[in-house]
Tab-separated table of C-alpha atoms and ligand atoms in Angstrom:
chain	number	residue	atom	x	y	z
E	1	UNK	CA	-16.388	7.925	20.657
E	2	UNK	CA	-18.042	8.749	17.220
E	3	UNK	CA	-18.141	6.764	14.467
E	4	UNK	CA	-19.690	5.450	11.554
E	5	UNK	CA	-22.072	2.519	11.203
E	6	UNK	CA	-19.911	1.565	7.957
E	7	UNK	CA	-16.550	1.469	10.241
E	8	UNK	CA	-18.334	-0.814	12.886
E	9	UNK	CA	-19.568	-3.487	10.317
E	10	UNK	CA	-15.749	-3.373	9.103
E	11	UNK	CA	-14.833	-3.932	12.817
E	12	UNK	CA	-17.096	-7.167	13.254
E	13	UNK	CA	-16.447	-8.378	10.216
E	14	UNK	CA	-12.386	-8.256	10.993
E	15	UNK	CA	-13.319	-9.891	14.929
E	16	UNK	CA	-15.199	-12.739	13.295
E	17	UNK	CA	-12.711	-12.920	10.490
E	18	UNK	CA	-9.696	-13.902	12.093
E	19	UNK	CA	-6.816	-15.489	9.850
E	20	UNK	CA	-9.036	-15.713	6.779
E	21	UNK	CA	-8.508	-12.131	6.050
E	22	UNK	CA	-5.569	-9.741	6.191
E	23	UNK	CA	-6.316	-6.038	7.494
E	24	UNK	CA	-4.818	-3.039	8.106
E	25	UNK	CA	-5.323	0.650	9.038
E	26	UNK	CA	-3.940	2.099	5.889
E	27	UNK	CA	-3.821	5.884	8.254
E	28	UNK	CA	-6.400	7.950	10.217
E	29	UNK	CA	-8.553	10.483	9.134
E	30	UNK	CA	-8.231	13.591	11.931
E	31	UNK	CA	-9.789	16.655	12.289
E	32	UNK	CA	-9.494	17.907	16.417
E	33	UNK	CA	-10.591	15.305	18.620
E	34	UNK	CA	-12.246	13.370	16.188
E	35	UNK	CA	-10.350	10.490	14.496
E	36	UNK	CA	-11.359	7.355	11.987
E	37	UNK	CA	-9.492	4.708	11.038
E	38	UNK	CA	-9.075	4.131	7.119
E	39	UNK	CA	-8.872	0.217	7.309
E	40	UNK	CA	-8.350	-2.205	4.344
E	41	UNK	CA	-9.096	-5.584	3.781
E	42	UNK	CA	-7.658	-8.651	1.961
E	43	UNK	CA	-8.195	-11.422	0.912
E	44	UNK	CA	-6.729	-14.595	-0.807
E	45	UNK	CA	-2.954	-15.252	-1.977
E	46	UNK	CA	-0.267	-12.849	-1.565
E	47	UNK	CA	1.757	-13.554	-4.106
E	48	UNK	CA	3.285	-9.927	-5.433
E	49	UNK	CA	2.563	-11.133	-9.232
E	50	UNK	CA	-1.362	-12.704	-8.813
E	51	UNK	CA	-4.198	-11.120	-10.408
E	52	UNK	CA	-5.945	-8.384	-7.969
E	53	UNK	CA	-9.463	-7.403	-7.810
E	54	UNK	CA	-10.014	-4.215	-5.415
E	55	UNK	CA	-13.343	-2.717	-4.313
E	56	UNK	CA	-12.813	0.628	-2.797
E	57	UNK	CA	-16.080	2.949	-1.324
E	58	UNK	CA	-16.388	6.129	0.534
E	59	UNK	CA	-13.628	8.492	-1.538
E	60	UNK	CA	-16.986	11.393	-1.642
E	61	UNK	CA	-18.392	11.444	1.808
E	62	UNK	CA	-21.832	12.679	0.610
E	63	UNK	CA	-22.255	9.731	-1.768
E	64	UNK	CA	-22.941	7.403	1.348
E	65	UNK	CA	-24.467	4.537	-0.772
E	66	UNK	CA	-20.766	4.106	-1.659
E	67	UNK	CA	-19.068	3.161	0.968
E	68	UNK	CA	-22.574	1.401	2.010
E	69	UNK	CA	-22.730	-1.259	-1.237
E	70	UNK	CA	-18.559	-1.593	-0.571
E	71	UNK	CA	-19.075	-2.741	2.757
E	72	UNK	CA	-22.665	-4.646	1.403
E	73	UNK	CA	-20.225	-6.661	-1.104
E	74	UNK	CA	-17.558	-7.310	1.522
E	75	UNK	CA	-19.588	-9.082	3.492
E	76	UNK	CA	-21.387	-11.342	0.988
E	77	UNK	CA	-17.468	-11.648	-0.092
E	78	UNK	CA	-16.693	-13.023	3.179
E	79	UNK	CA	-19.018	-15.174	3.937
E	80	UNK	CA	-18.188	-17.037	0.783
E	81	UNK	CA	-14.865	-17.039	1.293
E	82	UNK	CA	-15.654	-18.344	4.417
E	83	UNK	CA	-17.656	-21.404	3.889
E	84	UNK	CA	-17.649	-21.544	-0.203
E	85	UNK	CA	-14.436	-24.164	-1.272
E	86	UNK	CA	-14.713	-23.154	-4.737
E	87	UNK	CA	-13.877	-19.493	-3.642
E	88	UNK	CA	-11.156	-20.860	-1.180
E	89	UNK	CA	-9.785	-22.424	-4.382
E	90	UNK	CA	-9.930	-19.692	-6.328
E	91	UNK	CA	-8.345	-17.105	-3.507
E	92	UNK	CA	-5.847	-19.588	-3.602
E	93	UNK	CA	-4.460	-17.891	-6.938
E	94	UNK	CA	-6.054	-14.373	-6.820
E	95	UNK	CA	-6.207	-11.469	-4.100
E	96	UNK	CA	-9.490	-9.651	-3.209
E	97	UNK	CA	-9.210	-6.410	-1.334
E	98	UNK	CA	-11.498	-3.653	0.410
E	99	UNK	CA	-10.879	-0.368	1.288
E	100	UNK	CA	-14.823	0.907	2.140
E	101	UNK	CA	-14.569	3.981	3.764
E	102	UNK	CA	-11.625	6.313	2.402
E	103	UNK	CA	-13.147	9.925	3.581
E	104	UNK	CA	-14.490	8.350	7.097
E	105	UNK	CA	-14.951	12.271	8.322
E	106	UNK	CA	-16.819	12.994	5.429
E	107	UNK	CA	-19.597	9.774	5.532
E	108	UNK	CA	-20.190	11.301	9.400
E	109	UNK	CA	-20.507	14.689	8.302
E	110	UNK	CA	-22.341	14.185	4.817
E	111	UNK	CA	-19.670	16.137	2.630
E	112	UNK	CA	-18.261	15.487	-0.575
E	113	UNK	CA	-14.834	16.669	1.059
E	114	UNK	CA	-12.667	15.425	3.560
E	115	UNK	CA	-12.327	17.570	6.718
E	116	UNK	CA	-10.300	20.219	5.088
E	117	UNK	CA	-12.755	21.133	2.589
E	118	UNK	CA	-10.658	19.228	-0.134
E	119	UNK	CA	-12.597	16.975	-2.717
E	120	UNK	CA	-10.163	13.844	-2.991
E	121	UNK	CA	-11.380	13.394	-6.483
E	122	UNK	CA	-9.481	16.410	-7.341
E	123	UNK	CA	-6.295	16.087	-5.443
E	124	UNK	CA	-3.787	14.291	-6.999
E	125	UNK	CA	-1.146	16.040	-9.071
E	126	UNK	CA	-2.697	15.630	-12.456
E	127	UNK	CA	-3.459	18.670	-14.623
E	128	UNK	CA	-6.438	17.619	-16.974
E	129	UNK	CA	-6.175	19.591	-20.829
E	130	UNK	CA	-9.539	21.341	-20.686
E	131	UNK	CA	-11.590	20.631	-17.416
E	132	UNK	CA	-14.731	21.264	-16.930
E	133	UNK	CA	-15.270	24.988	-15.636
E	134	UNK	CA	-15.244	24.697	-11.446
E	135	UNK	CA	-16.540	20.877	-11.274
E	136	UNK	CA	-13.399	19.749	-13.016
E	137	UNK	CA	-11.066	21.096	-9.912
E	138	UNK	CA	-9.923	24.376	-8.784
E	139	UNK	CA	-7.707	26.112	-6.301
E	140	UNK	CA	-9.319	29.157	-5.253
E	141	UNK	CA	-11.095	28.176	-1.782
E	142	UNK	CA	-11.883	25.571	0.530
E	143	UNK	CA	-15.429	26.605	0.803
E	144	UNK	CA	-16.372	26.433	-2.632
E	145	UNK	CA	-17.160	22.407	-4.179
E	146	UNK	CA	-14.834	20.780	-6.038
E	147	UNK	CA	-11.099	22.694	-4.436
E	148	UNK	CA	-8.344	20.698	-4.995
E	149	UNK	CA	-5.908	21.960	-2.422
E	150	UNK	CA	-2.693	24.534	-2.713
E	151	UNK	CA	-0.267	23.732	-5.700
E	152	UNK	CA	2.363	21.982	-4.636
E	153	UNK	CA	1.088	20.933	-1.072
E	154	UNK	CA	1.517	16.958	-0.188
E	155	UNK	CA	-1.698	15.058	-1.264
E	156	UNK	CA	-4.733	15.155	1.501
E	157	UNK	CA	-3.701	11.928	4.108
E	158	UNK	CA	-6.752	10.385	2.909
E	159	UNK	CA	-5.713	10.512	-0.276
E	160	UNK	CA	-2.298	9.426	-0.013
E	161	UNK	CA	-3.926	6.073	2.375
E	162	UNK	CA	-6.151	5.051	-0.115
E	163	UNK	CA	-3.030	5.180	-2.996
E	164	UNK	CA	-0.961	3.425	-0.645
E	165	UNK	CA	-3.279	0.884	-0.284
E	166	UNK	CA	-3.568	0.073	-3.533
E	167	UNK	CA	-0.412	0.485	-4.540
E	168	UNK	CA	0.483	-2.404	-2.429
E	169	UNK	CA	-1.759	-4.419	-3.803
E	170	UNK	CA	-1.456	-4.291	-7.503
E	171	UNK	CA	2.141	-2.869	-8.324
E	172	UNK	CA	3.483	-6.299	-9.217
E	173	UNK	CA	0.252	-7.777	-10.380
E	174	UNK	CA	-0.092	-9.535	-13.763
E	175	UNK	CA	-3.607	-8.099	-13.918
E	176	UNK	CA	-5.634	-5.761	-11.852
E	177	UNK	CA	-9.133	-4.268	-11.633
E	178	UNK	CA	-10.344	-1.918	-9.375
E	179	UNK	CA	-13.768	-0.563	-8.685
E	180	UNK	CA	-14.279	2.644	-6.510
E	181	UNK	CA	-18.220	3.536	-5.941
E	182	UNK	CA	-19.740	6.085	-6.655
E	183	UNK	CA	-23.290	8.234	-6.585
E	184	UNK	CA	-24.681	11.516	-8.129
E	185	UNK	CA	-25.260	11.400	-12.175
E	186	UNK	CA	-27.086	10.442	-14.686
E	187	UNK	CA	-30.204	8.349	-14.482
E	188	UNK	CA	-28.627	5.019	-15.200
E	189	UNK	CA	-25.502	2.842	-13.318
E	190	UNK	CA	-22.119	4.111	-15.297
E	191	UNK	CA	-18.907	1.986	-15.534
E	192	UNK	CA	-16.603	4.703	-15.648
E	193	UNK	CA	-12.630	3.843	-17.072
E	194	UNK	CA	-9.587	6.144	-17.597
E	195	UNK	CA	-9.256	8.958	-18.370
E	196	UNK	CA	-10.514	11.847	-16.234
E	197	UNK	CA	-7.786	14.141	-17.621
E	198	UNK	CA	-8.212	14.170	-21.143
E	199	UNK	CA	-10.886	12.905	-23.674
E	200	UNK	CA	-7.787	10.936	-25.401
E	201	UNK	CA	-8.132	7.408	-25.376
E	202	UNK	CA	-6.249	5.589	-22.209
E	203	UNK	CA	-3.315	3.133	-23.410
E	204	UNK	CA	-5.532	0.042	-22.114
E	205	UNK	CA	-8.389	0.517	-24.230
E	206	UNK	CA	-8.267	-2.951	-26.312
E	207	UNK	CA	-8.031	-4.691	-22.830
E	208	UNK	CA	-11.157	-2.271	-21.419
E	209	UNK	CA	-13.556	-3.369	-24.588
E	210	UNK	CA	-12.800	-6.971	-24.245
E	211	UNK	CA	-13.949	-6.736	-20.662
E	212	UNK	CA	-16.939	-4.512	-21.666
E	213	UNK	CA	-17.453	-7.807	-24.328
E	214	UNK	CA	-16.792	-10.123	-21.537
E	215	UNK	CA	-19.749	-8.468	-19.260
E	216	UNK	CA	-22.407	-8.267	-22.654
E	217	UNK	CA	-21.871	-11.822	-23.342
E	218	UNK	CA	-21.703	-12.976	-20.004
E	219	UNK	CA	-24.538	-11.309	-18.559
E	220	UNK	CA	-26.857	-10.201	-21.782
E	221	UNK	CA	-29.250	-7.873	-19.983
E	222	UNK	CA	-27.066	-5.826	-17.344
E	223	UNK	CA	-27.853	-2.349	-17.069
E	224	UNK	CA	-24.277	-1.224	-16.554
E	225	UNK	CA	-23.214	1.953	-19.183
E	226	UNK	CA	-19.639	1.857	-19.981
E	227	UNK	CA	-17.575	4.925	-21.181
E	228	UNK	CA	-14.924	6.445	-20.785
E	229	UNK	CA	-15.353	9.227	-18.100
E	230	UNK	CA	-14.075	12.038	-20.123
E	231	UNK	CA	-17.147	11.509	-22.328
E	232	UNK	CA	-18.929	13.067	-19.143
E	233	UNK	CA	-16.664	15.520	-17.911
E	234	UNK	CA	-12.814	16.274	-17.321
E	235	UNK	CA	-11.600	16.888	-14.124
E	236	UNK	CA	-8.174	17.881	-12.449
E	237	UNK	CA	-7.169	15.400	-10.280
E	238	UNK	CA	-8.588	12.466	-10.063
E	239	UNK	CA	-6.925	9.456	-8.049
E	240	UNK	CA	-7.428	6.708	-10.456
E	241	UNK	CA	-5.942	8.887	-13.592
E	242	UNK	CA	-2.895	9.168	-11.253
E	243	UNK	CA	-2.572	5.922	-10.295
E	244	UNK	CA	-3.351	4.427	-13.644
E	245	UNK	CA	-0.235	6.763	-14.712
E	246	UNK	CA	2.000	5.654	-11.860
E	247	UNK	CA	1.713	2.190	-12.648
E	248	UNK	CA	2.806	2.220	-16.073
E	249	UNK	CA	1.643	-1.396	-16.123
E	250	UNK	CA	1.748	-1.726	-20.089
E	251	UNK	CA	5.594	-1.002	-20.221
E	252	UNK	CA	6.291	-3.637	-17.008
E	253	UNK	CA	3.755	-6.010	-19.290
E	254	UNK	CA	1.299	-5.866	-16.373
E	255	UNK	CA	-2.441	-5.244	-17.155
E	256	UNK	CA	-4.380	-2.812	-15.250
E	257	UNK	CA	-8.421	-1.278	-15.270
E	258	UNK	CA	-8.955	1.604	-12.793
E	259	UNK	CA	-12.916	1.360	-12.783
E	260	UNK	CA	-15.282	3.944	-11.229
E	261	UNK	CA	-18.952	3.057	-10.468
E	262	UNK	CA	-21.259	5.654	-10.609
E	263	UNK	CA	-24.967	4.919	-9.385
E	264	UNK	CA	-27.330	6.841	-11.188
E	265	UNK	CA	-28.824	8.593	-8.282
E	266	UNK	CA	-31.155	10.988	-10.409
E	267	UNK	CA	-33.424	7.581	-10.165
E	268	UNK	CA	-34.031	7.879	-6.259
E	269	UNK	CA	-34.962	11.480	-7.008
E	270	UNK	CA	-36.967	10.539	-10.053
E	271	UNK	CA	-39.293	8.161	-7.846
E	272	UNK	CA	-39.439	10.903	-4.488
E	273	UNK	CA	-38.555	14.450	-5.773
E	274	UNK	CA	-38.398	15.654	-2.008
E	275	UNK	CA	-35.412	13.768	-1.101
E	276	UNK	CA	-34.156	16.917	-2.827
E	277	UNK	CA	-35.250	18.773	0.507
E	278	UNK	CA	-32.335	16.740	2.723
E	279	UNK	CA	-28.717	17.500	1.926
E	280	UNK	CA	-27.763	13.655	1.216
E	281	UNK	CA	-31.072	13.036	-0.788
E	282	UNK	CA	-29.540	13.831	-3.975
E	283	UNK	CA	-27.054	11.443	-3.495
E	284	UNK	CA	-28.585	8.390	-1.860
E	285	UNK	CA	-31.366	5.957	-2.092
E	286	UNK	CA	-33.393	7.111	1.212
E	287	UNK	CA	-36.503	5.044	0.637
E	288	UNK	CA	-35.919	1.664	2.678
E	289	UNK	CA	-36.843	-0.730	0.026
E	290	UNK	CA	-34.602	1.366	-2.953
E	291	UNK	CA	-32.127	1.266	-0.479
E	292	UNK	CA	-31.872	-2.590	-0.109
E	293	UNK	CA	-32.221	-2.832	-3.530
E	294	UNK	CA	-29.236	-0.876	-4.294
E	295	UNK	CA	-26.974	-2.894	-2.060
E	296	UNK	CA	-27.616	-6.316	-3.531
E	297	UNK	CA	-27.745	-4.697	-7.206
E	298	UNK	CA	-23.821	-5.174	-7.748
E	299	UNK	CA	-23.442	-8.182	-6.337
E	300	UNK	CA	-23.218	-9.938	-10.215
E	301	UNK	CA	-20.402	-7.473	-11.107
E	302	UNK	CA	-18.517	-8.264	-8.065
E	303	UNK	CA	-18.619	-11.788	-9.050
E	304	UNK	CA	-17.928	-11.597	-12.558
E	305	UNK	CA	-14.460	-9.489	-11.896
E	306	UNK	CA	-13.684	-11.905	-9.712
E	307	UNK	CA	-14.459	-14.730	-12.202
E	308	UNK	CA	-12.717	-12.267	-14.909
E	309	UNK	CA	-9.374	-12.029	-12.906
E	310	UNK	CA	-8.939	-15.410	-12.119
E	311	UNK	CA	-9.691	-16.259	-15.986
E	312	UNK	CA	-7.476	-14.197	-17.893
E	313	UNK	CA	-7.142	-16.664	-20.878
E	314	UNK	CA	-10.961	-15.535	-21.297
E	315	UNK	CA	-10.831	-12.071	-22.230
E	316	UNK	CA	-6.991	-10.576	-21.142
E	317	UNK	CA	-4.483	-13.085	-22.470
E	318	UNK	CA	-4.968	-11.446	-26.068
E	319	UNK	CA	-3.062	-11.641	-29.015
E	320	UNK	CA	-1.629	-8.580	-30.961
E	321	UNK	CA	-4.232	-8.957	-33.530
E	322	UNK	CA	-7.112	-9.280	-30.984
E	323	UNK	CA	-5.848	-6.189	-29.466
E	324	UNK	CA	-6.215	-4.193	-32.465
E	325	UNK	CA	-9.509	-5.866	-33.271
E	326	UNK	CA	-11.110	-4.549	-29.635
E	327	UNK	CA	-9.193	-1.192	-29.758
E	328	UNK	CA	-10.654	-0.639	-33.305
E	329	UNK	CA	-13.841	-1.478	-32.357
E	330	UNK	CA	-13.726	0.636	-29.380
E	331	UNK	CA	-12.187	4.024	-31.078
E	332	UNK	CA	-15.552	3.390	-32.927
E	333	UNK	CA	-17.920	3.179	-30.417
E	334	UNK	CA	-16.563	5.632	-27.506
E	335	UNK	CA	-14.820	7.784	-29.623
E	336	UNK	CA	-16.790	8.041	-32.650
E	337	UNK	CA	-13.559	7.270	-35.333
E	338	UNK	CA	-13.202	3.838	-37.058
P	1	LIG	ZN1	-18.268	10.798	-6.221
């Protein structure tokens, strides 16, 4: 049967796993014969209220690397919470989860799409105010980048697994982060936050510059950019817009930061221009070293989320006034107004 190298590391990792990990096979991604399992893992308490840290890879099947650092983080995450007892601890009172490989079709088949030609990044039902002309969504064909599917139409089963599967994770959750990964722009790693839609400011934007300040002090000399995505472009669509909106954590007094990685891949290309030549060399570190070098790169973020959601009196338990003092001083420095 074909599959993905991705999929089978997912496989071992659940054999060897056993009870210290709860997993799942959120739906299937079909197209004839062929059919991959969406699976996600988790980790630590399952209390409906505990903070949540999800890592989610693989939405743009194209953008390998992905789903490949996901799965890369997973299993450092594993083996820690396998023999580490300070982790144990902590998972006691927090939740980690996976979900690597959300367009399985599409990491086989090198496309941005899933099967039907749809780009998942464009599919949920979220009109942006001005998107970008053909890369922020459209709905004339299939066959042309960036379609979002027929008006109307049920979201792409792909889509609707990976929302599911979040959605059970952090709906009652005092405070959630999640990170999905991606690859394709810009020269340098972006933290990408809400919204896609519009270049307003997102309702969590005090709580998104004190974890911004969180990640300076903590770690001085990362090389992480953080914006808002709109500052890049505005798309139709996206899935974290829509379930950032469907949470409506801030009226339930729930805190929530949909965050998108996106590996600046214009580096690979910078260092070997004829990656160019291959249809995932725009995308993806090919060389082997850059390519081990990407996978371990994240592995500080992934443990200072974790260390951020099981510390909320460091940096989310704010008071009104702090609020104002971090949305102030980030209307000034994303948005340009003081
Ligand atoms: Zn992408």
């Amino acid at each position: 049967m074909s599959t993905i190298p991705e999929i089978q590391q997912i496989e071992s990792r659940i054999e060897t796993l056993g009870s210290l990990m709860r997993s799942e096979v959120l739906d299937y991604s079909q197209d004839g014969d062929l059919k991959l399992p969406i699976y996600k893992l988790s980790f630590g308490t399952t209390a409906p209220d505990a903070p949540v840290l999800g890592i989610v890879g693989g939405v743009h099947g194209l953008e390998r690397i992905g789903a490949q650092v996901t799965v890369a983080l997973l299993n450092s995450f594993s083996e820690l919470a396998r023999w580490d007892r300070q982790m144990q601890r902590t998972l006691q009172d927090v939740r980690v989860f996976f979900i690597p490989t959300v367009n399985p079709i599409g990491i086989l088949r090198k496309t941005r799409s899933n099967p039907r030609g749809i780009d998942l990044m464009r599919n949920a039902p979220v009109d942006a105010d001005k998107p970008a002309r053909w890369l922020g969504g459209h709905r004339y064909s299939p066959k042309l980048p960036w379609y979002r599917g027929k008006e109307n139409e049920p979201m792409e089963v792909e889509s609707q697994a990976m929302i599911r599967g979040v959605q059970q994770e952090i709906a009652e959750s005092s405070l959630a982060i999640t990170l999905d990964c991606h690859s394709g722009f810009g020269l340098q790693d972006r933290l990408w936050f809400p919204y896609a839609k519009t270049q307003k400011p997102f309702p969590e934007l005090g709580l998104m510059h004190s974890f911004k300040s969180l990640l300076d002090q903590t770690y001085p000399h990362h090389f992480y950019r953080v914006e808002p995505q709109a500052g890049t472009y505005t798309t139709h669509g996206d899935l974290w817009d829509y379930l950032y909106l469907q949470h409506e954590g801030l009226k339930r007094g729930k805190q929530y930061l949909p965050l998108c990685l996106e590996m600046g891949s214009w580096m690979w290309v910078k260092k070997h221009p004829s990656q160019l030549f291959r249809a995932d060399g725009a995308f993806n570190p090919l060389i082997g070293h850059r390519h081990q070098r990407t996978l371990r790169r994240h592995n500080t973020l992934l443990e200072l989320m974790i260390r951020a959601i099981a510390n909320p009196h460091a940096w989310a338990a704010l008071s009104q006034e702090q609020v104002q003092q971090h949305e102030s001083q980030a209307q000034e420095l994303w948005y340009g107004q003081i």
